[in-house]
Short mmCIF file of C-alpha atoms and ligand atoms in Angstrom, two decimals:
data_model
loop_
_atom_site.label_atom_id
_atom_site.label_comp_id
_atom_site.label_asym_id
_atom_site.label_seq_id
_atom_site.Cartn_x
_atom_site.Cartn_y
_atom_site.Cartn_z
CA UNK A 1 -7.66 35.40 -4.20
CA UNK A 2 -4.95 33.32 -5.94
CA UNK A 3 -2.09 31.68 -3.86
CA UNK A 4 0.65 33.99 -5.30
CA UNK A 5 -1.33 37.19 -4.43
CA UNK A 6 -1.89 35.65 -0.86
CA UNK A 7 1.76 34.94 -0.46
CA UNK A 8 2.76 38.45 -1.71
CA UNK A 9 0.19 40.04 0.84
CA UNK A 10 1.55 37.66 3.53
CA UNK A 11 5.08 38.65 2.89
CA UNK A 12 4.10 42.42 3.09
CA UNK A 13 2.17 41.69 6.36
CA UNK A 14 4.86 39.67 8.11
CA UNK A 15 7.99 40.44 6.48
CA UNK A 16 10.47 37.64 6.60
CA UNK A 17 11.63 35.35 3.52
CA UNK A 18 10.37 36.35 0.23
CA UNK A 19 9.51 32.96 -1.28
CA UNK A 20 6.85 34.22 -3.84
CA UNK A 21 9.08 33.50 -6.83
CA UNK A 22 9.81 30.00 -5.58
CA UNK A 23 6.20 29.36 -4.64
CA UNK A 24 5.30 30.31 -8.47
CA UNK A 25 7.61 27.52 -9.50
CA UNK A 26 6.23 25.00 -6.97
CA UNK A 27 2.56 25.66 -7.85
CA UNK A 28 3.39 25.32 -11.50
CA UNK A 29 5.03 21.91 -10.85
CA UNK A 30 1.95 20.91 -8.77
CA UNK A 31 -0.34 21.95 -11.72
CA UNK A 32 1.77 19.74 -14.06
CA UNK A 33 1.75 16.89 -11.67
CA UNK A 34 -2.07 17.07 -11.38
CA UNK A 35 -2.36 16.77 -15.03
CA UNK A 36 0.11 13.92 -15.15
CA UNK A 37 -1.75 12.02 -12.38
CA UNK A 38 -5.12 12.76 -14.02
CA UNK A 39 -4.01 11.62 -17.46
CA UNK A 40 -1.70 8.80 -16.45
CA UNK A 41 -4.00 6.14 -17.92
CA UNK A 42 -4.03 7.69 -21.34
CA UNK A 43 -0.32 8.16 -21.74
CA UNK A 44 0.87 4.77 -20.33
CA UNK A 45 1.96 6.23 -17.06
CA UNK A 46 0.31 3.68 -14.72
CA UNK A 47 2.01 0.82 -13.19
CA UNK A 48 5.60 0.10 -11.93
CA UNK A 49 8.66 1.48 -13.39
CA UNK A 50 10.47 -1.79 -12.71
CA UNK A 51 13.05 0.12 -10.57
CA UNK A 52 13.35 0.69 -6.72
CA UNK A 53 14.18 3.72 -4.74
CA UNK A 54 16.63 4.14 -1.92
CA UNK A 55 13.84 3.09 0.46
CA UNK A 56 13.70 -0.30 -1.33
CA UNK A 57 10.32 0.56 -2.61
CA UNK A 58 9.06 -0.23 -6.12
CA UNK A 59 8.85 3.00 -8.07
CA UNK A 60 5.75 3.61 -10.07
CA UNK A 61 6.35 5.19 -13.45
CA UNK A 62 4.57 8.38 -12.00
CA UNK A 63 7.05 8.53 -9.11
CA UNK A 64 9.79 9.05 -11.60
CA UNK A 65 7.77 11.52 -13.90
CA UNK A 66 6.49 13.56 -10.98
CA UNK A 67 10.00 13.81 -9.57
CA UNK A 68 11.31 14.97 -12.84
CA UNK A 69 8.47 17.67 -13.07
CA UNK A 70 9.18 18.80 -9.56
CA UNK A 71 12.94 18.80 -10.00
CA UNK A 72 12.94 20.50 -13.48
CA UNK A 73 10.41 23.09 -12.45
CA UNK A 74 12.35 24.17 -9.49
CA UNK A 75 16.01 24.24 -10.55
CA UNK A 76 16.25 26.98 -13.20
CA UNK A 77 14.81 30.20 -11.55
CA UNK A 78 17.64 30.91 -9.09
CA UNK A 79 15.59 30.49 -5.85
CA UNK A 80 17.23 27.15 -4.71
CA UNK A 81 20.74 26.24 -3.79
CA UNK A 82 19.92 22.54 -3.75
CA UNK A 83 17.00 20.14 -3.99
CA UNK A 84 16.45 16.65 -2.30
CA UNK A 85 13.65 14.11 -2.94
CA UNK A 86 12.34 10.80 -1.70
CA UNK A 87 13.01 9.52 -5.23
CA UNK A 88 16.66 10.54 -5.42
CA UNK A 89 19.43 8.82 -3.32
CA UNK A 90 21.51 12.06 -2.92
CA UNK A 91 20.77 15.74 -2.96
CA UNK A 92 20.22 17.21 -6.52
CA UNK A 93 22.96 19.76 -7.58
CA UNK A 94 21.52 22.69 -9.41
CA UNK A 95 23.23 22.65 -12.82
CA UNK A 96 25.96 25.35 -13.51
CA UNK A 97 23.65 26.74 -16.34
CA UNK A 98 21.33 28.14 -13.56
CA UNK A 99 21.85 30.63 -10.88
CA UNK A 100 21.64 29.38 -7.28
CA UNK A 101 19.44 30.94 -4.67
CA UNK A 102 19.06 30.92 -0.90
CA UNK A 103 16.64 27.95 -0.30
CA UNK A 104 16.74 24.30 0.00
CA UNK A 105 13.69 22.39 -1.35
CA UNK A 106 12.84 18.93 -0.06
CA UNK A 107 10.07 16.95 -1.31
CA UNK A 108 7.96 13.67 -1.85
CA UNK A 109 6.80 14.17 -5.34
CA UNK A 110 4.07 11.66 -5.16
CA UNK A 111 3.17 10.65 -1.72
CA UNK A 112 0.90 7.74 -1.56
CA UNK A 113 1.89 6.65 -4.96
CA UNK A 114 0.84 2.96 -4.38
CA UNK A 115 -2.72 4.26 -4.60
CA UNK A 116 -2.38 5.88 -7.97
CA UNK A 117 -3.23 2.71 -10.00
CA UNK A 118 -6.51 2.40 -7.96
CA UNK A 119 -7.57 6.01 -8.29
CA UNK A 120 -7.16 6.93 -4.65
CA UNK A 121 -6.02 10.35 -3.70
CA UNK A 122 -2.21 10.96 -3.80
CA UNK A 123 -0.20 14.16 -3.10
CA UNK A 124 3.10 16.05 -3.25
CA UNK A 125 4.60 17.29 0.04
CA UNK A 126 7.31 19.75 0.22
CA UNK A 127 9.46 21.59 2.66
CA UNK A 128 11.58 24.87 2.26
CA UNK A 129 14.64 25.51 4.42
CA UNK A 130 17.45 28.10 4.16
CA UNK A 131 20.68 26.88 2.67
CA UNK A 132 23.80 27.52 4.69
CA UNK A 133 25.92 27.86 1.38
CA UNK A 134 25.40 27.85 -2.39
CA UNK A 135 26.86 24.35 -2.90
CA UNK A 136 24.99 22.44 -0.34
CA UNK A 137 25.83 18.76 0.38
CA UNK A 138 23.62 16.15 2.20
CA UNK A 139 24.56 17.49 5.77
CA UNK A 140 23.31 21.00 4.94
CA UNK A 141 19.81 19.61 4.33
CA UNK A 142 19.82 17.90 7.94
CA UNK A 143 17.95 20.76 9.81
CA UNK A 144 15.33 20.38 12.47
CA UNK A 145 11.73 20.98 11.53
CA UNK A 146 11.64 24.05 13.43
CA UNK A 147 13.89 25.74 10.91
CA UNK A 148 11.52 25.32 7.90
CA UNK A 149 10.81 28.53 6.14
CA UNK A 150 7.59 26.99 4.44
CA UNK A 151 5.91 23.68 4.36
CA UNK A 152 2.99 22.41 2.04
CA UNK A 153 1.27 19.69 0.15
CA UNK A 154 -0.73 19.46 -2.98
CA UNK A 155 -3.59 16.90 -2.82
CA UNK A 156 -4.66 15.35 -6.00
CA UNK A 157 -8.13 14.17 -5.14
CA UNK A 158 -11.77 14.97 -6.25
CA UNK A 159 -10.29 18.44 -6.59
CA UNK A 160 -6.64 19.55 -6.60
CA UNK A 161 -5.76 21.44 -3.52
CA UNK A 162 -2.60 23.19 -2.08
CA UNK A 163 -2.20 23.66 1.59
CA UNK A 164 0.65 25.51 3.09
CA UNK A 165 1.98 27.41 5.97
CA UNK A 166 4.95 30.10 6.46
CA UNK A 167 4.47 30.05 10.24
CA UNK A 168 1.48 32.29 10.21
CA UNK A 169 -1.39 29.77 10.08
CA UNK A 170 -2.46 27.26 7.48
CA UNK A 171 -4.47 28.18 4.35
CA UNK A 172 -6.03 25.98 1.68
CA UNK A 173 -6.26 26.65 -2.00
CA UNK A 174 -8.29 24.90 -4.68
CA UNK A 175 -7.18 24.65 -8.34
CA UNK A 176 -9.53 26.33 -10.62
CA UNK A 177 -8.86 24.24 -13.70
CA UNK A 178 -10.59 26.95 -15.85
CA UNK A 179 -8.01 29.54 -15.01
CA UNK A 180 -5.03 27.67 -13.55
CA UNK A 181 -5.33 29.43 -10.45
CA UNK A 182 -4.99 28.05 -6.92
CA UNK A 183 -7.86 30.11 -5.35
CA UNK A 184 -8.00 30.73 -1.54
CA UNK A 185 -10.89 28.35 -0.46
CA UNK A 186 -9.99 27.43 3.04
CA UNK A 187 -8.57 30.28 5.03
CA UNK A 188 -7.12 29.66 8.42
CA UNK A 189 -7.47 25.97 8.71
CA UNK A 190 -7.70 24.80 12.36
CA UNK A 191 -7.61 21.26 13.81
CA UNK A 192 -10.39 20.59 16.45
CA UNK A 193 -8.71 19.69 19.83
CA UNK A 194 -11.11 16.72 20.18
CA UNK A 195 -11.96 14.03 17.88
CA UNK A 196 -13.57 10.48 17.55
CA UNK A 197 -11.63 9.44 14.52
CA UNK A 198 -8.14 7.63 14.33
CA UNK A 199 -6.17 6.37 11.48
CA UNK A 200 -3.66 3.52 11.70
CA UNK A 201 -2.68 0.53 9.55
CA UNK A 202 -4.29 -2.08 12.02
CA UNK A 203 -2.52 -4.92 10.20
CA UNK A 204 0.66 -3.97 12.13
CA UNK A 205 -1.05 -4.39 15.47
CA UNK A 206 1.23 -7.25 16.73
CA UNK A 207 4.24 -5.04 16.07
CA UNK A 208 3.19 -1.92 18.04
CA UNK A 209 4.49 -0.79 21.30
CA UNK A 210 2.25 -1.15 24.30
CA UNK A 211 1.16 2.57 24.56
CA UNK A 212 -0.20 2.46 21.05
CA UNK A 213 -1.81 -0.99 21.61
CA UNK A 214 -3.55 0.48 24.58
CA UNK A 215 -4.77 3.59 22.78
CA UNK A 216 -6.03 1.89 19.80
CA UNK A 217 -7.66 -0.84 22.12
CA UNK A 218 -9.56 1.81 24.02
CA UNK A 219 -10.68 3.63 20.92
CA UNK A 220 -12.08 0.17 19.39
CA UNK A 221 -13.88 -0.43 22.80
CA UNK A 222 -15.09 3.13 23.09
CA UNK A 223 -17.77 3.58 25.70
CA UNK A 224 -17.43 -0.22 26.43
CA UNK A 225 -13.92 0.29 27.30
CA UNK A 226 -13.80 3.30 29.56
CA UNK A 227 -13.54 6.20 26.89
CA UNK A 228 -16.32 8.65 27.06
CA UNK A 229 -17.32 8.18 23.36
CA UNK A 230 -17.23 5.56 20.51
CA UNK A 231 -14.50 6.14 17.78
CA UNK A 232 -14.35 5.69 14.02
CA UNK A 233 -11.41 4.44 12.04
CA UNK A 234 -9.97 5.41 8.65
CA UNK A 235 -6.77 4.11 6.75
CA UNK A 236 -6.33 5.67 3.18
CA UNK A 237 -2.61 4.68 2.90
CA UNK A 238 -1.84 8.21 1.55
CA UNK A 239 -0.48 10.45 4.28
CA UNK A 240 -1.54 13.58 2.42
CA UNK A 241 -5.19 12.58 2.19
CA UNK A 242 -5.30 11.60 6.07
CA UNK A 243 -3.49 14.89 6.95
CA UNK A 244 -5.95 16.97 4.88
CA UNK A 245 -8.94 15.05 6.52
CA UNK A 246 -7.54 15.85 9.95
CA UNK A 247 -7.18 19.70 9.11
CA UNK A 248 -10.75 19.66 7.86
CA UNK A 249 -12.51 17.89 10.66
CA UNK A 250 -10.08 16.66 13.22
CA UNK A 251 -8.68 13.18 13.95
CA UNK A 252 -5.44 11.27 14.82
CA UNK A 253 -2.93 9.86 12.28
CA UNK A 254 -0.42 7.28 13.53
CA UNK A 255 2.42 5.40 11.81
CA UNK A 256 4.11 4.67 15.14
CA UNK A 257 7.33 2.74 15.90
CA UNK A 258 6.85 -0.86 15.27
CA UNK A 259 8.98 -3.98 15.52
CA UNK A 260 8.07 -5.05 11.92
CA UNK A 261 11.68 -4.10 10.73
CA UNK A 262 13.71 -3.30 13.73
CA UNK A 263 16.19 -1.51 11.50
CA UNK A 264 13.48 1.12 10.87
CA UNK A 265 12.35 3.62 13.67
CA UNK A 266 9.05 4.02 11.61
CA UNK A 267 7.87 4.15 8.01
CA UNK A 268 7.56 7.89 7.35
CA UNK A 269 10.67 10.00 6.42
CA UNK A 270 11.50 12.92 8.74
CA UNK A 271 12.78 15.43 5.99
CA UNK A 272 9.89 15.30 3.37
CA UNK A 273 7.10 13.69 5.16
CA UNK A 274 7.07 14.12 9.05
CA UNK A 275 8.65 17.57 9.33
CA UNK A 276 6.44 19.39 6.67
CA UNK A 277 3.38 17.73 7.79
CA UNK A 278 4.21 18.54 11.38
CA UNK A 279 4.79 22.20 10.57
CA UNK A 280 1.34 22.29 9.11
CA UNK A 281 -0.32 20.37 11.75
CA UNK A 282 1.14 22.59 14.76
CA UNK A 283 0.30 25.86 12.92
CA UNK A 284 -3.33 24.47 12.70
CA UNK A 285 -3.36 23.96 16.52
CA UNK A 286 -2.51 20.34 16.39
CA UNK A 287 0.18 18.25 17.99
CA UNK A 288 2.99 16.21 16.02
CA UNK A 289 5.01 13.74 18.06
CA UNK A 290 7.06 10.57 17.85
CA UNK A 291 5.13 9.51 21.03
CA UNK A 292 8.07 10.68 23.17
CA UNK A 293 9.38 13.69 21.44
CA UNK A 294 8.09 16.79 19.27
CA UNK A 295 8.99 15.85 15.75
CA UNK A 296 9.94 19.39 14.79
CA UNK A 297 12.68 19.47 17.34
CA UNK A 298 14.47 16.15 16.16
CA UNK A 299 17.93 16.66 14.73
CA UNK A 300 17.87 14.63 11.51
CA UNK A 301 20.72 12.30 11.08
CA UNK A 302 20.06 11.22 7.36
CA UNK A 303 18.27 12.53 4.27
CA UNK A 304 15.96 9.45 4.28
CA UNK A 305 15.72 8.83 7.95
CA UNK A 306 12.49 7.41 9.17
CA UNK A 307 10.59 8.35 12.38
CA UNK A 308 7.51 7.31 14.19
CA UNK A 309 4.55 9.78 13.67
CA UNK A 310 1.56 10.47 15.84
CA UNK A 311 -0.20 13.79 14.85
CA UNK A 312 -3.47 15.41 14.88
CA UNK A 313 -6.04 16.71 17.46
CA UNK A 314 -4.24 17.98 20.47
CA UNK A 315 -6.19 16.24 23.27
CA UNK A 316 -6.11 12.83 21.71
CA UNK A 317 -2.24 13.21 20.60
CA UNK A 318 -1.57 14.45 24.24
CA UNK A 319 -3.21 11.36 25.63
CA UNK A 320 -1.25 9.04 23.46
CA UNK A 321 2.08 10.86 24.35
CA UNK A 322 1.00 10.48 28.07
CA UNK A 323 0.78 6.77 27.69
CA UNK A 324 4.30 6.77 26.24
CA UNK A 325 5.93 9.00 28.92
CA UNK A 326 3.84 8.06 31.84
CA UNK A 327 2.76 11.67 32.28
P1 P6P B 1 1.13 1.35 4.55
C1 P6P B 1 2.84 5.99 1.41
O1 P6P B 1 3.48 5.16 0.78
C2 P6P B 1 3.19 6.32 2.67
O2 P6P B 1 4.48 6.94 2.76
C3 P6P B 1 2.16 7.25 3.36
O3 P6P B 1 1.61 8.23 2.49
C4 P6P B 1 1.05 6.44 4.05
O4 P6P B 1 0.41 7.10 5.16
C5 P6P B 1 1.86 5.15 4.23
O5 P6P B 1 2.91 5.13 3.50
C6 P6P B 1 1.02 4.09 4.15
O6 P6P B 1 1.72 2.83 4.53
O7 P6P B 1 2.19 0.42 5.36
O8 P6P B 1 -0.21 1.35 5.14
O9 P6P B 1 1.06 0.99 3.09
#
C-alpha cells in the first residue's frame, strides 16, 4: 500500500484533518531531495555553501538546495498558510500567486547535513500545525507539540524511508525507486520499553549536568556498576538516523542541556526537530523529555528555540527523568 492510499484510509477511519493533498506535496519533495542527496557528487552539490544559517551553522550547498525543494514543493497547492524552516530566519510567506490553506508546515530540510559529504544517512523532518489565520507571522507558529496534526521524517539511507504519525500510531514506508511509491513496509512501529543501547555525543561529557553524568557512567559500567545489564553506545550525529534506529530496536537518544554554551538550552530545535520527533516517539510507546518536562507540552518562545532532548525506550527515559527530578 502506498502512503497516499494509507493516509486516505486513515482519514476515512479516524476523521479529523484531511492532509492527504499536503502529504502528496511533502512526499514529492522528499523524493526530489532523495535524488538530490544521492546525486550530489555528480552535480557539484557537495561541500559548504560558504554561508551561515540563523543558528550560526555553516550551510552545506545541499542545505540550501533541499530547503528550496521543500519550500517550492509545498507553497503552490493551497494547503499551507505559511512555512518555516531551520534554514530560513523568518517564516516564509506564501506568494500571492498561490492560494493559502489551513496548515503551517515547519521543517528541517536536511537534518544531519554535516554527514552528507561523508555518505552517512541524513534526513528531512517535518511538522504540521493548524494556522490561526491566513497570514501567519512568527508567533502563530509557536504552538506546543501536542498541537501537531502530523509529524514525520524522511531518512535518506541505504534505502529512502518515510515515517509518520497523525496521532494514530507510527507507520514506515520505503521508497520503491522503480515506481516512485512510498510503500508501507513498517506498520505500527513500537519502541521496546527496555533497551541496552544509548546514544550521546560523549565528547561533551564535562559539560553535562550530574543526572546525565550519572546515567551514562552507569551504562558504561554496566553490570560492574550496579546495572543489571551491559550497554552498547551509538552516535551517528544524525538525529533522524538515531530516532529511526530506536523505533526499529529501542534505545535512548540524548542531546541534553550542557554548559558548553550557556546561552543555549541544548542543541536541538523545538519546532522542527524535538517536537516532531517527540510526537513520533510518544505515538510509538516511547517517552520524550527535557529531563524535567515532557517536550510536547512546552510552550515554544522562538521559532529557532533550542531544548534539551532525552527520548526513546520508556523504562530508560523514565529512569533518566527520575535522576533529574529525584522521583
Ligand atoms: P553533534 C545535526 O546537526 C543535529 O542537529 C542532529 O541531527 C544530531 O543529532 C546533532 O545535531 C549532532 O550534534 O554536536 O554531535 O555534531
